[in-house]
Coordinates of C-alpha atoms in Angstrom, one line a residue:
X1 CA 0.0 0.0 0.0
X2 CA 0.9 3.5 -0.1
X3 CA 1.5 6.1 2.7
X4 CA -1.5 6.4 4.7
X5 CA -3.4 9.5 4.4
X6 CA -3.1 10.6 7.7
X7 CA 0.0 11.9 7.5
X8 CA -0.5 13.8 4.6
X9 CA -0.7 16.7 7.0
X10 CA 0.7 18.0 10.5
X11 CA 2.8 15.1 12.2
X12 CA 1.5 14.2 15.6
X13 CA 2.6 12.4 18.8
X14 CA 2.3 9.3 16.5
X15 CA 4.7 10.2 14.0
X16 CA 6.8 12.1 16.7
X17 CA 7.5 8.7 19.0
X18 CA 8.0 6.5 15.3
X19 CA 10.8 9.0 15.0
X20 CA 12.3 8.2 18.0
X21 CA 12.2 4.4 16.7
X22 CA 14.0 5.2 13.2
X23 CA 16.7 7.0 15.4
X24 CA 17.3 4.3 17.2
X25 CA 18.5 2.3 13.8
X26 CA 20.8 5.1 13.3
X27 CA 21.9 4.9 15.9
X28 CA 23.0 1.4 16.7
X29 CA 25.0 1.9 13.3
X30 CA 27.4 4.3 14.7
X31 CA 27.7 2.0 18.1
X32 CA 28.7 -0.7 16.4
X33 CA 31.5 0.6 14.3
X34 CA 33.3 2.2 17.6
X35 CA 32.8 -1.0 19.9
X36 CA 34.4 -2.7 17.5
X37 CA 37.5 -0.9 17.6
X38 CA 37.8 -1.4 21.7
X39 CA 37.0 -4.7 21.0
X40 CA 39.5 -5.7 18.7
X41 CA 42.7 -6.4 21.7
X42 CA 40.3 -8.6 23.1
X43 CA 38.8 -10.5 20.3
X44 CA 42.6 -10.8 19.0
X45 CA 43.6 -12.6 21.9
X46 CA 40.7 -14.9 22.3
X47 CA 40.3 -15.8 18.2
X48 CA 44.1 -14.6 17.3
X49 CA 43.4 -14.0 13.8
X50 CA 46.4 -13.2 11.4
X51 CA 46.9 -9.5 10.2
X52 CA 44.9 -10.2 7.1
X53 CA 41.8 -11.6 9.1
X54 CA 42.4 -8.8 11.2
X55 CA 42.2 -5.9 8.6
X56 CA 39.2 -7.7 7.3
X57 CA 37.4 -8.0 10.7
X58 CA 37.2 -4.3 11.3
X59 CA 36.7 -3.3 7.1
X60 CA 34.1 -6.0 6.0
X61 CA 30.7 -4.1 7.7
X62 CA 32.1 -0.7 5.7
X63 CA 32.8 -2.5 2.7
X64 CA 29.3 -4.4 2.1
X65 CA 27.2 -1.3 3.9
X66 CA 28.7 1.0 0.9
X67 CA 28.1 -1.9 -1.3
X68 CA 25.0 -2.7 -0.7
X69 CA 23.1 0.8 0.0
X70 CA 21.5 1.5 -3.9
X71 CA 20.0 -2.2 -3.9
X72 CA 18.0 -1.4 -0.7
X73 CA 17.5 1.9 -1.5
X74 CA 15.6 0.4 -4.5
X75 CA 14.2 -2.6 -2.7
X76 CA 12.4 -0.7 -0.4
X77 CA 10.7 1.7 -2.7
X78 CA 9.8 -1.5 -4.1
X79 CA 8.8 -3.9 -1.5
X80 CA 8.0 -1.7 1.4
X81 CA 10.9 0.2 3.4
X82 CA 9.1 -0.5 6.8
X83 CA 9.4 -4.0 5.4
X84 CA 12.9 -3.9 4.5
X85 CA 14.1 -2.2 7.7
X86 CA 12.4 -4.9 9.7
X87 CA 14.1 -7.3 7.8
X88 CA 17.0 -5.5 8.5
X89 CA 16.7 -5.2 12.2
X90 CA 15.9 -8.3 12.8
X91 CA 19.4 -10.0 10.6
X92 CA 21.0 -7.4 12.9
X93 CA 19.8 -8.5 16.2
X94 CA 20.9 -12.4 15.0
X95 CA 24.4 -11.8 13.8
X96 CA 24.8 -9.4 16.4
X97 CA 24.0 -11.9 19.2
X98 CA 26.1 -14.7 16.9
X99 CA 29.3 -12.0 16.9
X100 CA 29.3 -12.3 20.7
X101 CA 30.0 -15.9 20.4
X102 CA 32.0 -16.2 17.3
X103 CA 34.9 -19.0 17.5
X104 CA 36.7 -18.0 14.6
X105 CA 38.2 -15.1 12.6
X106 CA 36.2 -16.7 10.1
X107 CA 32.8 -16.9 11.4
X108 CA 33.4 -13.4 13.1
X109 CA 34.1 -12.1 9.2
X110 CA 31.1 -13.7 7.9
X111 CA 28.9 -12.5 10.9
X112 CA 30.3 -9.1 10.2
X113 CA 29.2 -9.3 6.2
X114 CA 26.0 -10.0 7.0
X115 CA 25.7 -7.6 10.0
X116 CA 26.9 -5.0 6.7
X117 CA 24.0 -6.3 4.7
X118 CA 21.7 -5.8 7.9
X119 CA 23.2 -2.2 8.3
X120 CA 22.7 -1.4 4.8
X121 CA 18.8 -1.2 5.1
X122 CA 18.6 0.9 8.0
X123 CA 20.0 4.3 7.0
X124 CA 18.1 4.8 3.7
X125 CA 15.1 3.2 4.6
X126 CA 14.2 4.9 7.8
X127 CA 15.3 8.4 6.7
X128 CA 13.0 7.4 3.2
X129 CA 10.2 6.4 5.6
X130 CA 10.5 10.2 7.3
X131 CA 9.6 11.7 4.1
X132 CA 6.5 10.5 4.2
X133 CA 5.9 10.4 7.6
X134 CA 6.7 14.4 7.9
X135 CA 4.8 16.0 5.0
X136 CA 5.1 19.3 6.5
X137 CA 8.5 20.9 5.2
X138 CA 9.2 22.4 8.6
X139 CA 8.6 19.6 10.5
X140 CA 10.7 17.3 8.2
X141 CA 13.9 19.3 8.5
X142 CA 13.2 18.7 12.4
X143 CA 12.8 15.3 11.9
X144 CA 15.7 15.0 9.5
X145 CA 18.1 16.7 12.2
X146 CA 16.9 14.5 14.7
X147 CA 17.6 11.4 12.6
X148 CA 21.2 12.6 11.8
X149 CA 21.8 13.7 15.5
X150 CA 21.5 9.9 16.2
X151 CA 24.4 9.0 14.6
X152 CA 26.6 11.0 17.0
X153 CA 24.9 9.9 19.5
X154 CA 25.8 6.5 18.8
X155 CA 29.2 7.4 18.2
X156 CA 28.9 9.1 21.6
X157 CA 27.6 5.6 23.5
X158 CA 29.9 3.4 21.9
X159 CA 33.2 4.1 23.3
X160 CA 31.7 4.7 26.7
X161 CA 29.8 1.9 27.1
X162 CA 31.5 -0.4 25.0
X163 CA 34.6 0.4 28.0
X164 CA 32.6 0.1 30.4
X165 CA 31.6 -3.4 29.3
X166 CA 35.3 -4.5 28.4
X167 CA 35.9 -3.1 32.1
X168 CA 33.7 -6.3 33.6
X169 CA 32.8 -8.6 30.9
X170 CA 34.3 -10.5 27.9
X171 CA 34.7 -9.1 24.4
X172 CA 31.5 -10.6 22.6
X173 CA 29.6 -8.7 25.5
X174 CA 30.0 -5.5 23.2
X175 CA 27.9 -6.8 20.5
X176 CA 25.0 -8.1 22.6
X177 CA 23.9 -4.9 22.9
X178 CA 22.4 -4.2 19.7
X179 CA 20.1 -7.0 20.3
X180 CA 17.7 -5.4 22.9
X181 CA 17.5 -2.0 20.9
X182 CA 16.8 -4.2 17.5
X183 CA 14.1 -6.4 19.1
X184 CA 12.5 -3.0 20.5
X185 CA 12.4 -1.8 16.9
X186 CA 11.0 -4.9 15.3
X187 CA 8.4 -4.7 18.2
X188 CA 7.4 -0.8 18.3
X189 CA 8.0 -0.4 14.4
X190 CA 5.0 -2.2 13.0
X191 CA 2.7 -0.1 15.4
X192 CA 4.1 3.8 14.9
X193 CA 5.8 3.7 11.6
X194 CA 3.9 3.8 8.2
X195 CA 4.4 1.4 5.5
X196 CA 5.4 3.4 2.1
X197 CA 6.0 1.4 -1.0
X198 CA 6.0 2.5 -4.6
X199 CA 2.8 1.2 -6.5
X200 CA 4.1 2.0 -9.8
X201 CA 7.7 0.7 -9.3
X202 CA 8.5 -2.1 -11.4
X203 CA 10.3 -5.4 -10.4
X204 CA 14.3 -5.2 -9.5
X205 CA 16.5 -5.0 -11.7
X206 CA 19.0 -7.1 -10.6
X207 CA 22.0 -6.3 -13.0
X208 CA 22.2 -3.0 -11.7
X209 CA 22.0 -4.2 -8.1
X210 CA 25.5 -6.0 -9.1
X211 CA 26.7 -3.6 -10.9
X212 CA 26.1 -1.0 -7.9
X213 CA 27.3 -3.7 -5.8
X214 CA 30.7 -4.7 -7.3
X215 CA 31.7 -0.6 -7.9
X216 CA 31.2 0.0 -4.8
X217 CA 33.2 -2.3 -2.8
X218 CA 35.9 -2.2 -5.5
X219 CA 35.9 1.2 -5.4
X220 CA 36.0 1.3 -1.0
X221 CA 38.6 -1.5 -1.1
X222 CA 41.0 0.5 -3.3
X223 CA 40.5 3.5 -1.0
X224 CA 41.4 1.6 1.8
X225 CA 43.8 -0.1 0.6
X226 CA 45.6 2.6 -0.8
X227 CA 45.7 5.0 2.2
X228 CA 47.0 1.6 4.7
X229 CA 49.8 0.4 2.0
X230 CA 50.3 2.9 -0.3
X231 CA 49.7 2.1 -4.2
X232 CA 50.4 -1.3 -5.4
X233 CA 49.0 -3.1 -8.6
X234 CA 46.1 -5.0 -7.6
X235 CA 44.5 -2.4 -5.6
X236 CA 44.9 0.2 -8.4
X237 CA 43.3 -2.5 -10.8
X238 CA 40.6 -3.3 -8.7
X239 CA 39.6 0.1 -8.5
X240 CA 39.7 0.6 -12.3
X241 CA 37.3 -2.2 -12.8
X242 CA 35.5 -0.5 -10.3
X243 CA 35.2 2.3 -12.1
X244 CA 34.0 0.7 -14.9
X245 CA 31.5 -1.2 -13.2
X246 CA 30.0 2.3 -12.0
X247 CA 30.2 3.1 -15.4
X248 CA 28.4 0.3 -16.8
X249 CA 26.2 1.2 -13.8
X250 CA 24.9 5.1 -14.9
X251 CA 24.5 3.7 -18.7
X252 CA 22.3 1.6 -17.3
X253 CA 20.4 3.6 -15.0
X254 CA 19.9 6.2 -18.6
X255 CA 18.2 3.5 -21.0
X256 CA 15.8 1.6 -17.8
X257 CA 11.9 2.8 -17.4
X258 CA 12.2 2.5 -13.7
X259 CA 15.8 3.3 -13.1
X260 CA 17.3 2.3 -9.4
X261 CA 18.7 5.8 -9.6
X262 CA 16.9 8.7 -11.4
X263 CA 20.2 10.4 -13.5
X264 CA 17.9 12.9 -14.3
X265 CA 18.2 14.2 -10.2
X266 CA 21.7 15.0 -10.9
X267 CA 20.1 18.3 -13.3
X268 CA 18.6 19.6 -9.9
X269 CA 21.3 22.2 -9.1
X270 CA 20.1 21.7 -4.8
X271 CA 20.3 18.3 -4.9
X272 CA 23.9 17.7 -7.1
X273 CA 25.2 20.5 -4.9
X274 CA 24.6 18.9 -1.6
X275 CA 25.8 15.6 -2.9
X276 CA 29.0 17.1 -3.6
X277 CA 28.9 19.3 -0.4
X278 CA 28.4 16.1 1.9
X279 CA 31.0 14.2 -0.3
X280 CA 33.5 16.7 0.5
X281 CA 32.6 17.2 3.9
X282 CA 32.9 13.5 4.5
X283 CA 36.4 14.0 3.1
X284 CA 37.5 16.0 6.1
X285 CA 35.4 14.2 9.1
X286 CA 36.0 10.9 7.7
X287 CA 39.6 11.1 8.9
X288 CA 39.4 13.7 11.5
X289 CA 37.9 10.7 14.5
X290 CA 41.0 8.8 13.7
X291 CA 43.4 12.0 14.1
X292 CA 41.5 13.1 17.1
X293 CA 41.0 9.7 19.0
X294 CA 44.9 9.2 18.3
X295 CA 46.2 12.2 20.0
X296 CA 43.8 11.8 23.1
X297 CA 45.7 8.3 23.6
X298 CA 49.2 8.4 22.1
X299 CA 49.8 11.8 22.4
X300 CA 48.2 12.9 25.6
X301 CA 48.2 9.1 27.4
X302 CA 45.0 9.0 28.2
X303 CA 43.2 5.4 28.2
X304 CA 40.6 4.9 26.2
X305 CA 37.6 5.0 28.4
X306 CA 39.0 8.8 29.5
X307 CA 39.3 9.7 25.7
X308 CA 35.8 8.4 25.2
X309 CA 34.8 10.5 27.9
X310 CA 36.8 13.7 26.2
X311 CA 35.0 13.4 23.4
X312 CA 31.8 13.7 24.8
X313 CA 31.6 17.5 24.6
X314 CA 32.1 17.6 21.1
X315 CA 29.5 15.0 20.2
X316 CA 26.9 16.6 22.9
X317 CA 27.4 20.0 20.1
X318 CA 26.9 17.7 17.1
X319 CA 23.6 16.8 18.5
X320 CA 22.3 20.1 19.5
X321 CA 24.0 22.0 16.7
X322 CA 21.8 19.1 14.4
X323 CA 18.7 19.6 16.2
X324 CA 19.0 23.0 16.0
X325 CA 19.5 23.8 12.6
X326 CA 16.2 22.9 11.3
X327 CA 14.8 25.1 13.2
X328 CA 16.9 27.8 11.9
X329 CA 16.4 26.8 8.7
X330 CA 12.8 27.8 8.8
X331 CA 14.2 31.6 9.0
X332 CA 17.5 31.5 7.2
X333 CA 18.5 30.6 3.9
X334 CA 20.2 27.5 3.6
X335 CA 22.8 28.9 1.9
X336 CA 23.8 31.4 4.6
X337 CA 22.9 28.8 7.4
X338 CA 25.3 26.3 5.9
X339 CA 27.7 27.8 4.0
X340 CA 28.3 29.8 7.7
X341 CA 28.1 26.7 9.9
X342 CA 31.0 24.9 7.7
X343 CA 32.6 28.4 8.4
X344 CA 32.7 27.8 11.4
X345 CA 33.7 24.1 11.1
X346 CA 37.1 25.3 9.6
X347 CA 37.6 27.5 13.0
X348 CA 37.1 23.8 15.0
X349 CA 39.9 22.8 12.4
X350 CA 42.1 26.3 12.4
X351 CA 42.2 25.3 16.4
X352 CA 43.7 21.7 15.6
X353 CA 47.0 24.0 13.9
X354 CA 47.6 25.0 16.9
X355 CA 48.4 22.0 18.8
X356 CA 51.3 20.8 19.8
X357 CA 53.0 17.5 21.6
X358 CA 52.8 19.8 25.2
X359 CA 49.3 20.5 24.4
X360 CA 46.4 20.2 26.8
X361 CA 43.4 18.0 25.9
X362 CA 41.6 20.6 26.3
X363 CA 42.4 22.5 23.5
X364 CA 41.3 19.6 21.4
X365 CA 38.3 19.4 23.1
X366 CA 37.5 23.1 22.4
X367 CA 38.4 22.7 18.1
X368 CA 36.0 19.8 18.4
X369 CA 33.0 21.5 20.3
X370 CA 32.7 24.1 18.0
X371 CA 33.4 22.0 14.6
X372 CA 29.7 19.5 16.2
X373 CA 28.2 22.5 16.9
X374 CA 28.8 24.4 13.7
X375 CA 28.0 20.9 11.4
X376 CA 24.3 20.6 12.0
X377 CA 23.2 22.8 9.1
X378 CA 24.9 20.9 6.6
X379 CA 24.3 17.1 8.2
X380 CA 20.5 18.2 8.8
X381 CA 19.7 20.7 5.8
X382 CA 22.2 19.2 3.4
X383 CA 20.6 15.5 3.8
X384 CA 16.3 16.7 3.9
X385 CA 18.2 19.0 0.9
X386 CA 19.2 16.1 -1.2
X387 CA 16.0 13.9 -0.1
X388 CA 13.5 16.5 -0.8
X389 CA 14.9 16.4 -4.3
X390 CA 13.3 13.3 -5.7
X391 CA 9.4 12.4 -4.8
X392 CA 8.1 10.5 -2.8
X393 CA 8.1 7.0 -4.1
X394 CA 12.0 7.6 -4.9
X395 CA 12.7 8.9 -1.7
X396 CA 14.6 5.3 -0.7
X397 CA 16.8 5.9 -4.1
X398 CA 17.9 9.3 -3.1
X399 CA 18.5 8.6 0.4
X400 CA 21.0 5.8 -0.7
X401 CA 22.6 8.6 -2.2
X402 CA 23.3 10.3 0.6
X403 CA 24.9 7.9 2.8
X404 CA 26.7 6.8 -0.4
X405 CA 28.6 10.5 -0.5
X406 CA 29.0 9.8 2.6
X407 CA 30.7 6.7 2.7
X408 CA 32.6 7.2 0.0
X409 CA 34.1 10.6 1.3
X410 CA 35.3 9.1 4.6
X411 CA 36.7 6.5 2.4
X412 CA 38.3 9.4 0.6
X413 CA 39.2 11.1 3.9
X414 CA 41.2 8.6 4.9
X415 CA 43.1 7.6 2.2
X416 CA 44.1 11.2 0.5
X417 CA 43.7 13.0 4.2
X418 CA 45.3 10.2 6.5
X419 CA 47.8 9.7 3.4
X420 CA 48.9 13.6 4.2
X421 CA 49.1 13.3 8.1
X422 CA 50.9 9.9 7.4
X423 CA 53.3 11.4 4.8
X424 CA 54.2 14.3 7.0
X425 CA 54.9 12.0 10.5
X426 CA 57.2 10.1 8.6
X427 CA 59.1 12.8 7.6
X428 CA 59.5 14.7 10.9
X429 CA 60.0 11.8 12.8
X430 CA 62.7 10.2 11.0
X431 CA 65.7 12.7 11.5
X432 CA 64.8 12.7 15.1
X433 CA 64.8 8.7 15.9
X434 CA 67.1 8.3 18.9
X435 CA 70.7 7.2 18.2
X436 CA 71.6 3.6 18.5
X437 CA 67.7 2.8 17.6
X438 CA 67.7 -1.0 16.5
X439 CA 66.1 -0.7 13.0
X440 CA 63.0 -3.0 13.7
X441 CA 62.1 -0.8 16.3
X442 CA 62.9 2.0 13.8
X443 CA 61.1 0.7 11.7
X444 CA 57.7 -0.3 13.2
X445 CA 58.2 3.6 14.8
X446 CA 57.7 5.4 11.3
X447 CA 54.5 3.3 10.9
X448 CA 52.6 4.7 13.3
X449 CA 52.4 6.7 16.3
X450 CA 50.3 3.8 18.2
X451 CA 53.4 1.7 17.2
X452 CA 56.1 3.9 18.6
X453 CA 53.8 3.7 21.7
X454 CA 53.3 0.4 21.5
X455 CA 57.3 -0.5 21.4
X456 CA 58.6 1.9 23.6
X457 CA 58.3 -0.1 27.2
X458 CA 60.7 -2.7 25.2
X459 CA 63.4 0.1 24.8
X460 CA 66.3 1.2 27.5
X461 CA 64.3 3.9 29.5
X462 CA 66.3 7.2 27.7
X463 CA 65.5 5.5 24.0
X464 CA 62.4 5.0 24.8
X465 CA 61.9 8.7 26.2
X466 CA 63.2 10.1 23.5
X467 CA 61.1 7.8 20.9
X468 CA 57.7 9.0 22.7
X469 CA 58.6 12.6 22.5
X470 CA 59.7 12.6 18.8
X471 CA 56.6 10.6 18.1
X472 CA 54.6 13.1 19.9
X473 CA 55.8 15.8 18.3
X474 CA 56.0 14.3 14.8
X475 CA 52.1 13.2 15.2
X476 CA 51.1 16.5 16.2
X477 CA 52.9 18.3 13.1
X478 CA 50.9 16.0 11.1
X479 CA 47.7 16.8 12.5
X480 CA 48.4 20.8 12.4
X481 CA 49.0 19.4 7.8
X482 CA 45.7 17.4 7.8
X483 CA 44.0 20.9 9.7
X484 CA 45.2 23.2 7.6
X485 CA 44.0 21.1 4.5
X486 CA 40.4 20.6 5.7
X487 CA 40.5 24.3 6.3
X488 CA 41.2 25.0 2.6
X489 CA 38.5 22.0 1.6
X490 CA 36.2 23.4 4.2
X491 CA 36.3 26.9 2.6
X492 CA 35.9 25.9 -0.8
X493 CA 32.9 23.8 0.2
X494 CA 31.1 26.6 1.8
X495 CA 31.9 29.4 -1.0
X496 CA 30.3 26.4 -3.6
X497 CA 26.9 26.6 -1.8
X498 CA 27.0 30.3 -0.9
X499 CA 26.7 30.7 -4.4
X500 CA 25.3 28.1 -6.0
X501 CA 22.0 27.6 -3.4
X502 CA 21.8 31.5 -2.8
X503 CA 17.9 31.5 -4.4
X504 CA 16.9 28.6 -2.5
X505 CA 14.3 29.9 0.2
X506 CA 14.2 29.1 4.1
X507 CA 12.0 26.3 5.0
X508 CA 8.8 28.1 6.3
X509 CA 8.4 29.4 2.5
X510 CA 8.3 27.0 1.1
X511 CA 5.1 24.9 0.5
X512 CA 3.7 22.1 2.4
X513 CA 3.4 19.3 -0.6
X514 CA 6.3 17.5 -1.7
X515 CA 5.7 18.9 -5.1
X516 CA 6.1 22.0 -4.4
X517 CA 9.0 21.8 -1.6
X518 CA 11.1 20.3 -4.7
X519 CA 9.9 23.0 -7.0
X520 CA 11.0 25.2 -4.7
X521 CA 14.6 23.0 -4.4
X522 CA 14.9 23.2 -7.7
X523 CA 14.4 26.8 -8.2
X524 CA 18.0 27.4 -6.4

């Protein structure tokens, strides 16, 4: 069936607590990828997977999400996304509870795959199903900026909890908790979310959901690969067929009658704008968590559970700054509203120049509250901006899109951005290695500053002094590069739309209908 006709108008306390359901999707997506990563010492020991298993433990779920985001865009407009996303929810809640009690790197691979799969339905399809649940423009980009705000908050639970669960429990205890929140959706979701399905949508087109498929994860392997090892053959192949297969993909998409993904939305100057505005914003923040989390521990020393609990700040902005922007928005051009907020982004990032290996965390913590403060108008306004672009019944297509750009910008981020910081500790770190260094030691130093960390208890007490402190120093001169880049990206991104979305009006101008909230999209 199609969307009910009750919420063809003002949402109510109905639509309002079905909300609060979708966000809890979102949200377990986000947990998920940062227990992981205080899971991993643990899970090593216990399974002792090689370095290969290793890497693909922690880059399977990103590399099947990214693949795997067109096809369910398109299969929910298709079969029903409230269908789809309790499909979803409920593969997540099993693999999640079979992670816990994986015995092998193998199984806990394959259990991540499918956990991927299960991840890949719940972005596009719940932020599709708020499109038609919030009719009301306004009330949308509210709902929108709630959505987004619960991927911080996830990333805001995960490394607290997740260390507070390592603190007392084994590793596998991390994953169990995606299985209460997942059997809460599957139970409250049928009662206060919609169904919405395309009536006129044809059957699937299943070349294209291969084609979307194999480009992506080529693409996302090369990306990764690249920015861990550097360029080599096959990963410089693989993303050339990659290519190709994307390709093969948009020719495709140009001669189908019911294309997965409408070309034609690329002509709508709000909607190509914002794709390319989140890309290159994902660029930046992609890599910035990495750079950030790294200082906290192997710069400052803190454990991990205390730089979880730094961090905090910074995400409590992101979700206030994303909840508040909406509202904003009603008043204020989008253009001004985000081209200022990423403004003020690239004075978060202008603060990270100024640190140093003596600095106090606190002066992190300060360049990270205002850059999640200052990025709710373009994670809130920039999404509803790109969804509000296609109707209804195609609203699961372009919402793929956005988590795509995305995806693929952190995947970006880290290999062009983390390449730079990378490049640039190498370099200032190696005329400063302590004499009489034993190469392996000197070696497994320039790799990483977690590394020199790692090594330096196994060093006489005045090498390893002096390793820590040219490490330190080295990181943080790499971090001030990768700072001073994103301020230049950051810039360019908010001149681009400053200009080009100058015409679009604020949200209370615009009309109620979808029809005419997109003519009025497209009008900028």
């Amino acid at each position: 069936m199609t969307v009910d006709e009750t919420h063809r108008g003002t949402a109510g306390a109905r639509q309002w607590a079905g909300l609060a359901v979708l966000t809890l999707a979102v949200l377990m997506v986000t947990f998920d990828m940062f227990v992981l990563l205080l899971a991993l010492p643990g899970l090593s020991a216990d399974l002792r997977p090689s370095a290969v298993e290793q890497l693909w433990i922690l880059d399977v779920y990103g590399f099947v999400v990214a693949g795997f985001l067109v096809t369910m865009g398109m299969l929910g407009d298709r079969i029903g996304r409230r269908k789809l996303l309790v499909i979803g929810a409920a593969c997540f809640a099993v693999a999640s509870l079979a992670s816990a009690f994986a015995t092998s790197p193998a199984m806990l691979i394959a259990l991540r795959a499918l956990l991927g799969v299960a991840g890949a339905t719940l972005a596009p399809s719940s932020l599709a199903l708020i499109t038609t649940m919030f009719r009301d423009a306004r009330q949308r980009g509210v709902a929108v900026g709630v959505w987004a705000a619960g991927f911080t908050v996830g990333a805001m639970l995960g490394p607290i909890v997740g260390g507070v669960l390592l603190a007392h429990f084994w590793w596998g205890s991390v994953f169990l908790i995606g299985v209460p929140v997942m059997v809460l959706l599957l139970v409250l979701c049928p009662v206060l979310v919609p169904e919405f399905k395309n009536p006129d949508a044809g059957r699937p087109d299943v070349a294209s959901a291969v084609l979307s498929l194999g480009a992506m994860v080529a693409v996302t392997y090369t990306l990764k690969q690249t920015a861990r090892y550097g360029w080599h053959p096959l990963p410089v192949v693989v993303g050339a067929a990659g290519l190709g297969l994307g390709w093969l993909f948009v020719r495709r998409q140009r001669h189908l009658a019911d294309p997965v993904v409408d070309i034609a939305l690329f002509r709508d100057r709000s909607f190509s704008v914002m794709l390319t505005g989140l890309l290159l914003f994902g660029v930046v923040g992609g890599v910035s968590m990495m750079f950030i989390t790294q200082f906290l521990q192997s710069v400052s020393g803190l454990t991990p559970l205390r730089a979880a609990f730094c961090m905090v700040p910074g995400m409590v902005a992101g979700v206030i700054g994303t909840t508040v922007a909406p509202v904003l928005g009603q008043r204020i051009r989008p253009a001004l509203l985000i081209g200022l907020g990423v403004l003020g982004v690239a004075l978060g990032y202008v603060v990270f120049t100024w640190l140093d290996a003596d600095s106090s965390p606190a002066v992190l913590i300060a360049g990270f509250v205002i850059i999640g403060l200052c990025q709710g108008p373009m994670l809130s306004l920039g999404v509803n901006m790109v969804v509000g672009a296609a109707p209804p019944e195609k609203a699961g297509s372009s919402s793929s899109m956005a988590q795509i750009a995305n995806e693929t910008g952190a995947s970006l981020g880290v290999a062009i951005m983390g390449s730079v910081g990378a490049a640039v500790y190498v370099a200032r770190l190696a005329p400063d290695l302590p004499a009489g260094l034993p190469g392996p030691a000197a070696a497994a130093a320039q790799e990483s500053i977690a590394r020199a960390v790692a090594i330096a208890p196994d060093l006489p007490p005045e090498q390893a002094t002096a390793l820590l402190a040219a490490a330190r120093e080295a990181f943080a001169d790499g971090m001030n590069v990768f700072a001073a880049v994103s301020v230049a990206v950051l810039a360019a991104v908010a001149v681009l739309v400053m200009i080009m979305l100058r015409h679009v009006p604020p949200t209370a101008q615009r009309e109620a209908t979808p029809e005419a909230a997109q003519e009025g999209l497209a009008a900028g």
